[in-house]
Amino acid sequence: EEVAALQASLDAGTIHVWSAMNERGSDHPLLGAVVEDTNKAALQATPKSITVAALGADGKFSSYSNYGASVAVTAPSSSGPGLPSITSTDRLTSGVGYDGIPGYPDYTNNFGGTSASAPLVAGVLALAKEVQPALDARFAKHLLAISSDLVDPADATLTSDGGWRTNAAGIRFNQNYGFGMINADRLTSNAVLYSGVTPLESELITTTNVNASIPNNSPNGRVRTFQIASSKPLEEMVVNLNLTHPKSGDIQAYLTSPSGYRVRIWSLNPKEARNFNQAWRVSTNAFWGENPQGTWSLEVQDRAANNAGTWNSFTVRAYVGSLIAVPRDDAEYVSETASAFGPGERKSVKIRFKNTGNTTWSTGDTILKADASTATAWGIASTPLRASTAPGGTAEFVFYATAPTATGAYPWVWQVAKNAVAIGQPNPNSTKVVEGYSSDFVSQTGLKRNVKPGEKFTAYLTFVNNGTLPWQKSDGVCLKSQWPLLNATWGASKIYFNTVVSPGQSFTVRVSATAPATSGTYAFKWQMGAGGATVFGEVNNTFNVNVVP
């Protein structure tokens, strides 16, 4: 009746948290036998219930904490001598309760057992219920499966059933710890990412008669297989074993999924003397999330001599369901192809963002958008998505951008927008440099208004490098005559200099000029330039020179 009432309450969604019990290595106070496996306690093995093991301050399972395939999670509690226990409130007034802390009779620091670890889990689930009112028994177990922490990673004890193992769905499990240590922060954070779970479905393998002896004192047990048709993610597997055997502690049973993942569902215990003359329901959380479709195998072993037994029959029920994610749009910058631009340069740009949300980006609702200053500087405000991008995929946005005509650093901020709402973070490189040569004219000296034909004179022209590249002879930078370009009116068309002029620096070029042989008025015009016929920046101030006899 108690189990039936619990199951009805769980089916209604009520969250029930159970202590795993404290019988590891000791006699059960009621059953009079060692009952270390939680699957041998009806309440702790009830599907949807949350069975909690205990972790000591040394980071290992507490010496008393029961283990089993039905353990769901672990929480801190007491452990061995000299290690701290749990501090908690005590019964009010001195002389009543533990009175564990001198001077503070209403508190104790000696609280322990799985009776201490289970309330901690209940409290964390209450926090999760506060942020996610839809939390129920199934929802809570799903969150525990994806939110719990790995502890005691080197554990390889026999009770662990192979230590920490990861099933085909990527869920870790260890029979000493369940899914791991409860993590309040991660669990409550995950609670708001999901709206609930899909409606519960199950597939029943009706009573299958075996009616065969169990090989006695042998590691080779009796094996039966069955098929599961559903391909929906598993929650729990529940097995009803009907055996006849005078000593249940001789029995060991395993369940193996289509993925090959083998899980102990009933543990060997030589000290356990009660008989196994009934159907016993066991459950396991170890297959959580796996695809159950395919052939399963169920094996029953009798690992001790003297007592023979019979496997009468079994039934199996596979519970399936999955979390329902709250729609969430997010994006993460990946890369881009565009480096520096030249002044006024127009070229193709590719910017890639990863879809880190849980909804698909479609061509009709998703764009790459520039902020206002970027749009002004580069002449483009947005570009459409080229192809639908599923969660986890990477989208490539391709467009042409035209650089400003002046060199310098300009805003370059791009962000994915879906349904006109920006999502994720923009690209981390918030500026784009327009690189190139540029110059401003500063001053000129040494010029003569009137010279004789063939007369030599020296002029000095000063320019400032206001571009982004240094001026150096190896790059072909020099002072070039103008009007027309590279004319030899004054005896030279190019004047190189050996000094490297960095951006921001001024430099004075010495022009050793020879007047034309023919009388007339000639313009003395010069401009900085690079290789070939390229010139850049300002021309010196207009100065006309008269060549007279």
Coordinates of C-alpha atoms in Angstrom, one line a residue:
E1 CA 0.0 0.0 0.0
E2 CA 2.8 2.4 0.8
V3 CA 4.5 1.8 -2.5
A4 CA 1.2 2.2 -4.4
A5 CA 0.5 5.5 -2.6
L6 CA 4.0 6.7 -3.4
Q7 CA 3.7 5.7 -7.1
A8 CA 0.3 7.5 -7.4
S9 CA 1.8 10.6 -5.9
L10 CA 4.8 10.5 -8.2
D11 CA 2.5 9.9 -11.2
A12 CA 0.7 13.1 -10.2
G13 CA 4.0 15.0 -10.4
T14 CA 4.9 15.3 -6.8
I15 CA 8.6 15.3 -6.2
H16 CA 9.7 12.6 -3.6
V17 CA 13.2 12.6 -2.3
W18 CA 14.4 9.5 -0.5
S19 CA 17.5 8.7 1.5
A20 CA 19.4 5.8 0.0
M21 CA 19.7 4.4 3.5
N22 CA 22.7 3.7 5.7
E23 CA 23.1 -0.1 5.5
R24 CA 26.4 -0.4 3.6
G25 CA 28.3 -3.0 5.6
S26 CA 25.8 -3.3 8.4
D27 CA 22.5 -5.2 9.2
H28 CA 19.3 -3.6 8.3
P29 CA 17.4 -2.7 11.5
L30 CA 14.1 -4.0 10.2
L31 CA 15.0 -6.8 7.8
G32 CA 17.7 -8.2 9.9
A33 CA 20.0 -8.6 7.0
V34 CA 22.5 -6.6 5.0
V35 CA 20.5 -4.6 2.4
E36 CA 23.1 -2.4 0.8
D37 CA 21.6 -2.2 -2.7
T38 CA 18.8 0.5 -3.1
N39 CA 17.0 -1.7 -5.6
K40 CA 16.3 -4.1 -2.6
A41 CA 14.3 -1.4 -0.9
A42 CA 10.9 -0.9 -2.5
L43 CA 10.5 2.8 -1.9
Q44 CA 14.0 3.7 -3.1
A45 CA 13.5 1.6 -6.2
T46 CA 10.2 3.2 -7.2
P47 CA 10.3 4.8 -10.6
K48 CA 10.4 8.6 -10.7
S49 CA 11.5 8.8 -7.0
I50 CA 14.8 10.5 -6.3
T51 CA 17.1 8.4 -4.2
V52 CA 20.0 10.2 -2.6
A53 CA 23.4 8.8 -1.6
A54 CA 25.9 10.5 0.8
L55 CA 29.3 12.0 0.2
G56 CA 31.8 12.6 3.0
A57 CA 34.1 15.5 3.5
D58 CA 36.9 13.5 2.0
G59 CA 35.2 13.6 -1.4
K60 CA 34.2 9.9 -1.4
F61 CA 31.0 8.1 -0.7
S62 CA 30.2 7.8 3.0
S63 CA 31.1 4.5 4.5
Y64 CA 27.4 3.8 5.3
S65 CA 25.8 5.1 2.1
N66 CA 23.8 2.5 0.1
Y67 CA 24.5 2.1 -3.6
G68 CA 22.5 0.9 -6.6
A69 CA 21.2 1.4 -10.0
S70 CA 18.2 3.4 -8.6
V71 CA 20.4 6.0 -6.9
A72 CA 19.8 9.3 -8.7
V73 CA 22.2 11.8 -7.0
T74 CA 24.6 12.5 -4.2
A75 CA 24.8 15.2 -1.6
P76 CA 27.2 16.0 1.3
S77 CA 26.9 14.4 4.7
S78 CA 29.0 12.9 7.5
S79 CA 31.7 10.3 6.9
G80 CA 34.5 8.8 8.9
P81 CA 36.0 9.7 12.3
G82 CA 37.6 13.2 12.4
L83 CA 35.7 14.4 9.3
P84 CA 33.1 17.2 9.7
S85 CA 29.4 16.4 9.5
I86 CA 26.5 18.6 8.5
T87 CA 25.6 21.6 10.6
S88 CA 21.9 22.1 11.0
T89 CA 19.2 23.4 13.3
D90 CA 18.4 21.3 16.4
R91 CA 15.3 21.0 18.5
L92 CA 14.6 24.1 20.5
T93 CA 15.9 24.7 24.0
S94 CA 18.9 23.3 25.8
G95 CA 18.6 19.7 26.9
V96 CA 16.4 18.7 24.0
G97 CA 17.9 17.2 20.9
Y98 CA 21.6 16.9 20.2
D99 CA 22.9 20.2 21.7
G100 CA 25.9 19.6 19.5
I101 CA 27.5 23.1 19.6
P102 CA 28.5 24.5 23.0
G103 CA 26.7 27.7 23.7
Y104 CA 24.3 27.1 20.8
P105 CA 21.9 24.5 22.0
D106 CA 19.5 25.0 19.1
Y107 CA 22.1 23.8 16.6
T108 CA 24.1 20.7 15.9
N109 CA 27.1 20.0 13.8
N110 CA 26.7 16.2 14.1
F111 CA 23.9 15.7 11.6
G112 CA 24.8 12.9 9.2
G113 CA 23.6 9.8 7.2
T114 CA 21.7 9.9 4.1
S115 CA 19.0 11.5 6.3
A116 CA 21.2 14.6 6.0
S117 CA 22.1 14.4 2.3
A118 CA 18.5 13.9 1.1
P119 CA 17.1 17.1 2.7
L120 CA 19.9 19.0 0.9
V121 CA 18.7 17.7 -2.4
A122 CA 15.1 18.5 -1.5
G123 CA 16.2 22.1 -0.7
V124 CA 17.9 22.5 -4.0
L125 CA 14.9 21.2 -5.8
A126 CA 12.8 23.7 -3.9
L127 CA 15.0 26.4 -5.3
A128 CA 14.6 25.0 -8.8
K129 CA 10.8 24.9 -8.2
E130 CA 10.9 28.5 -7.3
V131 CA 12.4 29.6 -10.6
Q132 CA 10.6 26.9 -12.6
P133 CA 7.1 26.3 -11.2
A134 CA 6.5 23.5 -13.8
L135 CA 9.1 21.3 -12.0
D136 CA 7.7 17.9 -11.2
A137 CA 9.2 14.5 -10.5
R138 CA 10.2 13.6 -14.0
F139 CA 11.4 17.1 -14.8
A140 CA 13.6 17.1 -11.7
K141 CA 15.3 13.8 -12.6
H142 CA 16.0 15.1 -16.1
L143 CA 17.7 18.1 -14.6
L144 CA 19.7 16.0 -12.2
A145 CA 21.0 13.9 -15.1
I146 CA 22.4 16.9 -16.9
S147 CA 23.4 19.2 -14.0
S148 CA 25.2 17.0 -11.5
D149 CA 29.0 17.1 -10.9
L150 CA 31.5 14.3 -11.3
V151 CA 33.0 13.4 -7.9
D152 CA 35.6 10.8 -6.9
P153 CA 36.5 10.3 -10.5
A154 CA 38.9 7.4 -9.8
D155 CA 36.3 5.3 -8.0
A156 CA 36.5 1.8 -9.3
T157 CA 35.0 -0.1 -6.3
L158 CA 32.9 -3.2 -6.9
T159 CA 29.8 -1.4 -5.7
S160 CA 30.3 1.3 -8.4
D161 CA 29.5 -1.2 -11.2
G162 CA 32.5 -0.4 -13.2
G163 CA 33.2 3.1 -11.9
W164 CA 32.1 6.2 -13.7
R165 CA 30.8 5.2 -17.1
T166 CA 29.1 7.2 -19.8
N167 CA 26.1 5.7 -21.6
A168 CA 25.3 6.1 -25.3
A169 CA 23.4 9.3 -24.6
G170 CA 26.5 10.9 -23.0
I171 CA 25.1 10.7 -19.4
R172 CA 27.6 9.7 -16.7
F173 CA 26.5 7.3 -14.0
N174 CA 28.1 5.5 -11.0
Q175 CA 26.0 3.3 -8.7
N176 CA 27.7 4.8 -5.6
Y177 CA 26.8 8.4 -6.7
G178 CA 24.0 8.2 -9.3
F179 CA 24.4 11.1 -11.8
G180 CA 26.9 12.8 -9.4
M181 CA 27.0 15.5 -6.8
I182 CA 24.1 17.9 -6.9
N183 CA 25.0 21.3 -8.2
A184 CA 22.5 23.9 -7.1
D185 CA 23.7 26.7 -9.4
R186 CA 23.8 24.6 -12.5
L187 CA 20.5 22.9 -11.7
T188 CA 18.6 26.1 -11.1
S189 CA 20.2 27.7 -14.2
N190 CA 19.1 24.7 -16.3
A191 CA 15.6 24.7 -14.9
V192 CA 14.8 28.0 -16.7
L193 CA 16.1 26.7 -20.0
Y194 CA 13.4 24.1 -20.2
S195 CA 9.6 24.4 -19.9
G196 CA 9.0 20.8 -18.9
V197 CA 9.1 17.3 -20.3
T198 CA 7.3 15.6 -23.0
P199 CA 4.2 13.6 -22.0
L200 CA 5.2 10.3 -20.3
E201 CA 5.2 7.3 -22.5
S202 CA 6.1 3.7 -21.7
E203 CA 6.5 0.5 -23.5
L204 CA 5.6 -2.7 -21.6
I205 CA 7.1 -6.1 -22.2
T206 CA 4.4 -8.2 -20.7
T207 CA 5.1 -11.2 -18.5
T208 CA 7.7 -13.4 -20.1
N209 CA 7.9 -16.9 -18.7
V210 CA 11.4 -18.4 -18.3
N211 CA 10.7 -21.4 -16.0
A212 CA 14.4 -22.4 -16.0
S213 CA 17.0 -23.1 -13.4
I214 CA 19.6 -20.6 -12.7
P215 CA 23.1 -22.1 -13.2
N216 CA 24.4 -22.5 -9.7
N217 CA 27.7 -21.0 -8.5
S218 CA 28.5 -19.7 -12.0
P219 CA 29.4 -16.4 -13.6
N220 CA 27.4 -17.6 -16.6
G221 CA 23.8 -16.8 -15.8
R222 CA 20.5 -17.5 -17.5
V223 CA 19.9 -14.9 -20.3
R224 CA 16.8 -13.8 -22.0
T225 CA 16.3 -11.1 -24.7
F226 CA 13.5 -8.8 -25.5
Q227 CA 12.7 -6.1 -28.0
I228 CA 11.9 -2.4 -27.5
A229 CA 10.3 -0.7 -30.4
S230 CA 10.3 2.9 -29.2
S231 CA 13.2 5.1 -30.3
K232 CA 12.4 8.0 -27.9
P233 CA 15.0 8.9 -25.2
L234 CA 14.8 6.7 -22.2
E235 CA 14.1 7.8 -18.7
E236 CA 14.1 4.7 -16.5
M237 CA 14.0 1.0 -17.2
V238 CA 11.9 -1.0 -14.7
V239 CA 12.2 -4.8 -14.4
N240 CA 10.0 -7.1 -12.4
L241 CA 12.0 -10.2 -11.5
N242 CA 10.1 -13.3 -10.4
L243 CA 12.6 -15.8 -8.9
T244 CA 12.4 -18.7 -6.5
H245 CA 15.6 -18.9 -4.4
P246 CA 16.3 -19.6 -0.7
K247 CA 19.0 -16.8 -0.5
S248 CA 18.6 -13.6 -2.4
G249 CA 22.1 -12.6 -1.6
D250 CA 23.4 -15.3 -4.0
I251 CA 21.7 -13.6 -6.9
Q252 CA 23.2 -11.0 -9.3
A253 CA 21.3 -9.6 -12.3
Y254 CA 22.3 -7.4 -15.2
L255 CA 20.4 -5.5 -17.9
T256 CA 22.1 -4.7 -21.2
S257 CA 20.9 -2.1 -23.7
P258 CA 21.1 -2.3 -27.5
S259 CA 24.2 0.0 -27.3
G260 CA 26.0 -2.7 -25.3
Y261 CA 25.9 -0.8 -22.1
R262 CA 25.6 -3.4 -19.3
V263 CA 24.2 -2.4 -15.9
R264 CA 23.9 -4.3 -12.6
I265 CA 20.3 -4.1 -11.3
W266 CA 20.6 -6.6 -8.4
S267 CA 23.9 -7.0 -6.5
L268 CA 25.5 -10.0 -5.0
N269 CA 25.7 -9.9 -1.2
P270 CA 26.8 -13.1 0.7
K271 CA 25.5 -11.7 4.0
E272 CA 21.9 -11.3 2.7
A273 CA 20.1 -14.4 3.9
R274 CA 16.4 -13.7 3.1
N275 CA 14.7 -15.7 0.4
F276 CA 13.7 -14.5 -3.1
N277 CA 10.3 -16.1 -3.4
Q278 CA 8.4 -13.2 -4.9
A279 CA 8.4 -10.8 -7.8
W280 CA 10.7 -7.9 -7.1
R281 CA 10.6 -4.6 -8.9
V282 CA 13.9 -2.9 -9.6
S283 CA 14.7 0.2 -11.6
T284 CA 17.8 1.9 -13.1
N285 CA 18.7 5.4 -14.0
A286 CA 21.9 4.4 -15.8
F287 CA 20.4 4.3 -19.3
W288 CA 19.0 7.8 -19.1
G289 CA 18.7 9.4 -22.5
E290 CA 19.7 6.3 -24.5
N291 CA 17.7 5.3 -27.6
P292 CA 16.0 2.1 -26.3
Q293 CA 15.1 0.7 -29.7
G294 CA 16.5 -2.8 -30.4
T295 CA 17.4 -5.9 -28.6
W296 CA 17.9 -5.9 -24.8
S297 CA 19.3 -8.7 -22.7
L298 CA 18.4 -9.6 -19.1
E299 CA 20.8 -11.9 -17.2
V300 CA 20.3 -13.6 -13.8
Q301 CA 23.2 -15.2 -12.1
D302 CA 23.6 -17.4 -9.0
R303 CA 27.1 -16.8 -7.8
A304 CA 27.2 -19.0 -4.7
A305 CA 27.1 -22.8 -4.1
N306 CA 24.6 -24.9 -2.2
N307 CA 21.5 -23.0 -2.9
A308 CA 19.8 -23.6 -6.2
G309 CA 17.1 -21.4 -7.7
T310 CA 14.6 -20.9 -10.6
W311 CA 13.9 -18.0 -12.8
N312 CA 10.2 -18.0 -13.2
S313 CA 9.4 -14.9 -15.3
F314 CA 10.0 -11.2 -15.8
T315 CA 8.3 -8.1 -17.1
V316 CA 9.9 -4.9 -18.3
R317 CA 8.6 -1.4 -18.7
A318 CA 10.6 1.3 -20.5
Y319 CA 9.7 4.9 -19.6
V320 CA 10.6 7.4 -22.3
G321 CA 10.5 11.2 -22.5
S322 CA 12.7 14.2 -22.9
L323 CA 13.1 17.8 -21.8
I324 CA 11.3 20.5 -23.8
A325 CA 13.7 23.4 -24.3
V326 CA 12.5 27.0 -24.0
P327 CA 13.1 28.6 -27.4
R328 CA 16.4 30.4 -27.2
D329 CA 18.2 32.4 -29.8
D330 CA 21.9 32.9 -29.5
A331 CA 24.9 33.5 -31.7
E332 CA 28.7 33.3 -31.4
Y333 CA 31.2 34.9 -33.6
V334 CA 33.5 32.5 -35.5
S335 CA 35.6 34.3 -38.1
E336 CA 35.8 36.7 -41.0
T337 CA 37.9 37.1 -44.2
A338 CA 38.3 40.8 -44.4
S339 CA 41.5 42.3 -43.1
A340 CA 42.6 45.8 -43.8
F341 CA 41.1 47.9 -46.6
G342 CA 42.7 50.5 -48.8
P343 CA 41.1 54.0 -49.0
G344 CA 37.9 53.7 -51.0
E345 CA 38.5 50.0 -51.7
R346 CA 35.4 47.8 -52.3
K347 CA 35.8 44.2 -51.7
S348 CA 33.9 41.0 -50.7
V349 CA 33.6 40.2 -47.0
K350 CA 32.6 36.9 -45.3
I351 CA 31.7 36.9 -41.6
R352 CA 30.7 33.7 -39.9
F353 CA 28.6 33.2 -36.8
K354 CA 27.7 29.9 -35.1
N355 CA 24.1 29.3 -34.1
T356 CA 24.4 28.6 -30.4
G357 CA 20.7 28.7 -29.6
N358 CA 18.2 26.0 -30.0
T359 CA 16.1 27.4 -32.8
T360 CA 16.9 27.4 -36.6
W361 CA 17.9 30.6 -38.4
S362 CA 15.9 30.9 -41.6
T363 CA 16.5 33.2 -44.6
G364 CA 13.3 35.0 -43.9
D365 CA 14.0 36.0 -40.3
T366 CA 17.7 36.3 -39.8
I367 CA 20.2 38.9 -41.0
L368 CA 23.6 40.2 -40.1
K369 CA 23.2 43.8 -39.0
A370 CA 25.7 46.7 -38.7
D371 CA 25.4 49.2 -35.9
A372 CA 24.6 52.8 -36.9
S373 CA 28.2 54.1 -37.0
T374 CA 29.4 51.0 -39.0
A375 CA 26.6 51.5 -41.5
T376 CA 27.5 55.1 -42.0
A377 CA 31.3 54.4 -42.4
W378 CA 31.0 51.5 -44.8
G379 CA 27.8 52.2 -46.7
I380 CA 25.9 49.0 -45.8
A381 CA 23.4 48.4 -42.9
S382 CA 22.7 44.7 -43.1
T383 CA 23.0 41.6 -45.2
P384 CA 20.6 38.6 -45.4
L385 CA 21.3 35.0 -44.3
R386 CA 22.1 32.9 -47.3
A387 CA 20.9 29.5 -46.1
S388 CA 19.0 28.1 -43.1
T389 CA 21.2 27.3 -40.2
A390 CA 20.3 24.7 -37.6
P391 CA 21.4 24.9 -33.9
G392 CA 25.1 24.1 -33.8
G393 CA 25.6 25.1 -37.4
T394 CA 27.7 28.0 -38.7
A395 CA 26.2 30.7 -41.0
E396 CA 28.3 32.6 -43.5
F397 CA 27.2 36.1 -44.3
V398 CA 28.7 37.5 -47.6
F399 CA 28.5 41.1 -48.7
Y400 CA 30.5 43.9 -50.4
A401 CA 31.8 46.8 -48.3
T402 CA 33.3 50.1 -49.6
A403 CA 36.0 51.6 -47.3
P404 CA 36.1 55.3 -46.4
T405 CA 38.4 57.3 -48.6
A406 CA 40.6 58.5 -45.7
T407 CA 42.9 56.2 -43.8
G408 CA 42.3 55.4 -40.2
A409 CA 40.3 53.1 -37.9
Y410 CA 36.6 52.9 -38.5
P411 CA 33.7 51.2 -36.6
W412 CA 33.2 47.6 -37.6
V413 CA 30.4 46.1 -35.4
W414 CA 28.3 43.3 -36.8
Q415 CA 25.7 41.3 -34.9
V416 CA 23.2 38.6 -35.9
A417 CA 19.5 39.7 -35.6
K418 CA 16.5 37.4 -35.7
N419 CA 13.1 38.9 -36.2
A420 CA 14.6 42.3 -35.8
V421 CA 16.1 41.5 -32.4
A422 CA 19.9 41.3 -31.9
I423 CA 21.0 38.0 -30.5
G424 CA 24.3 36.9 -29.0
Q425 CA 27.4 39.1 -29.0
P426 CA 28.8 41.1 -31.9
N427 CA 32.1 40.4 -33.5
P428 CA 35.0 41.1 -31.1
N429 CA 37.0 43.2 -33.6
S430 CA 35.1 46.4 -33.2
T431 CA 37.2 48.5 -35.6
K432 CA 38.5 48.0 -39.1
V433 CA 41.6 49.8 -40.3
V434 CA 41.7 51.6 -43.7
E435 CA 45.4 51.4 -44.5
G436 CA 47.2 53.5 -47.1
Y437 CA 49.6 56.3 -47.9
S438 CA 48.5 59.8 -47.2
S439 CA 50.2 63.2 -46.6
D440 CA 49.5 66.7 -45.7
F441 CA 51.6 69.6 -47.0
V442 CA 53.2 71.7 -44.2
S443 CA 55.6 74.3 -45.6
Q444 CA 58.1 75.2 -48.3
T445 CA 61.2 77.4 -48.3
G446 CA 64.1 78.3 -50.6
L447 CA 61.9 79.1 -53.6
K448 CA 62.7 82.0 -55.9
R449 CA 60.2 84.0 -57.8
N450 CA 62.6 84.8 -60.6
V451 CA 65.5 82.8 -61.9
K452 CA 67.7 82.8 -64.9
P453 CA 67.6 80.0 -67.5
G454 CA 69.6 77.0 -66.3
E455 CA 70.1 78.5 -62.8
K456 CA 70.4 76.1 -60.0
F457 CA 68.6 76.6 -56.6
T458 CA 67.6 74.5 -53.6
A459 CA 64.0 74.3 -52.2
Y460 CA 62.8 72.6 -49.1
L461 CA 59.3 71.0 -49.0
T462 CA 57.9 69.6 -45.7
F463 CA 55.1 67.0 -45.6
V464 CA 53.5 65.1 -42.7
N465 CA 52.8 61.4 -43.0
N466 CA 49.1 61.2 -42.0
G467 CA 48.5 57.7 -43.4
T468 CA 48.9 54.3 -41.8
L469 CA 52.0 53.1 -43.6
P470 CA 55.6 54.3 -43.2
W471 CA 57.3 56.1 -46.1
Q472 CA 60.4 54.2 -47.2
K473 CA 62.5 54.0 -50.3
S474 CA 62.2 50.2 -50.4
D475 CA 58.5 50.6 -51.1
G476 CA 59.0 53.2 -53.8
V477 CA 57.9 56.2 -51.8
C478 CA 59.3 59.4 -53.1
L479 CA 58.5 63.0 -53.9
K480 CA 57.1 63.3 -57.5
S481 CA 56.9 66.3 -59.8
Q482 CA 53.4 67.3 -60.8
W483 CA 51.4 69.0 -63.6
P484 CA 52.0 66.8 -65.5
L485 CA 53.0 63.9 -63.3
L486 CA 56.7 63.0 -63.4
N487 CA 57.7 65.9 -65.6
A488 CA 61.4 66.9 -65.7
T489 CA 60.8 70.7 -65.8
W490 CA 63.1 71.3 -62.8
G491 CA 65.7 68.6 -63.7
A492 CA 64.3 65.7 -61.8
S493 CA 60.9 63.9 -61.7
K494 CA 61.5 61.8 -58.5
I495 CA 63.3 62.6 -55.4
Y496 CA 64.0 59.6 -53.0
F497 CA 65.1 59.9 -49.4
N498 CA 66.8 57.3 -47.2
T499 CA 65.0 58.1 -44.0
V500 CA 62.0 56.0 -42.9
V501 CA 59.1 58.4 -42.1
S502 CA 56.6 56.7 -39.7
P503 CA 52.9 57.6 -39.6
G504 CA 52.5 61.0 -37.8
Q505 CA 56.0 62.2 -38.5
S506 CA 56.9 65.2 -40.6
F507 CA 59.8 65.2 -43.1
T508 CA 61.5 67.8 -45.2
V509 CA 62.6 66.9 -48.7
R510 CA 65.5 68.8 -50.3
V511 CA 64.8 69.6 -54.0
S512 CA 67.9 70.5 -56.0
A513 CA 66.3 72.2 -58.9
T514 CA 67.7 73.5 -62.3
A515 CA 65.6 76.1 -64.1
P516 CA 64.5 75.4 -67.6
A517 CA 66.6 76.8 -70.5
T518 CA 63.6 78.5 -72.0
S519 CA 62.2 81.7 -70.6
G520 CA 58.7 81.5 -69.3
T521 CA 56.6 81.0 -66.2
Y522 CA 56.7 77.5 -64.7
A523 CA 54.7 75.9 -61.8
F524 CA 56.8 74.4 -59.0
K525 CA 54.5 71.5 -58.0
W526 CA 55.3 68.4 -56.1
Q527 CA 53.4 65.5 -54.4
M528 CA 54.2 62.4 -52.4
G529 CA 53.9 59.2 -54.3
A530 CA 54.5 55.4 -54.2
G531 CA 55.4 52.9 -56.9
G532 CA 54.6 53.5 -60.5
A533 CA 52.4 56.5 -61.2
T534 CA 50.7 56.4 -57.8
V535 CA 50.5 59.7 -55.9
F536 CA 48.8 60.5 -52.6
G537 CA 48.0 63.3 -50.3
E538 CA 48.2 67.0 -50.8
V539 CA 50.3 68.9 -53.4
N540 CA 52.5 71.7 -52.1
N541 CA 51.2 75.3 -52.3
T542 CA 51.0 76.7 -55.8
F543 CA 54.2 78.6 -56.6
N544 CA 55.0 80.0 -60.1
V545 CA 58.6 80.7 -61.0
N546 CA 59.5 83.1 -63.7
V547 CA 62.5 82.1 -65.9
V548 CA 63.9 85.3 -67.4
P549 CA 67.3 86.0 -69.1

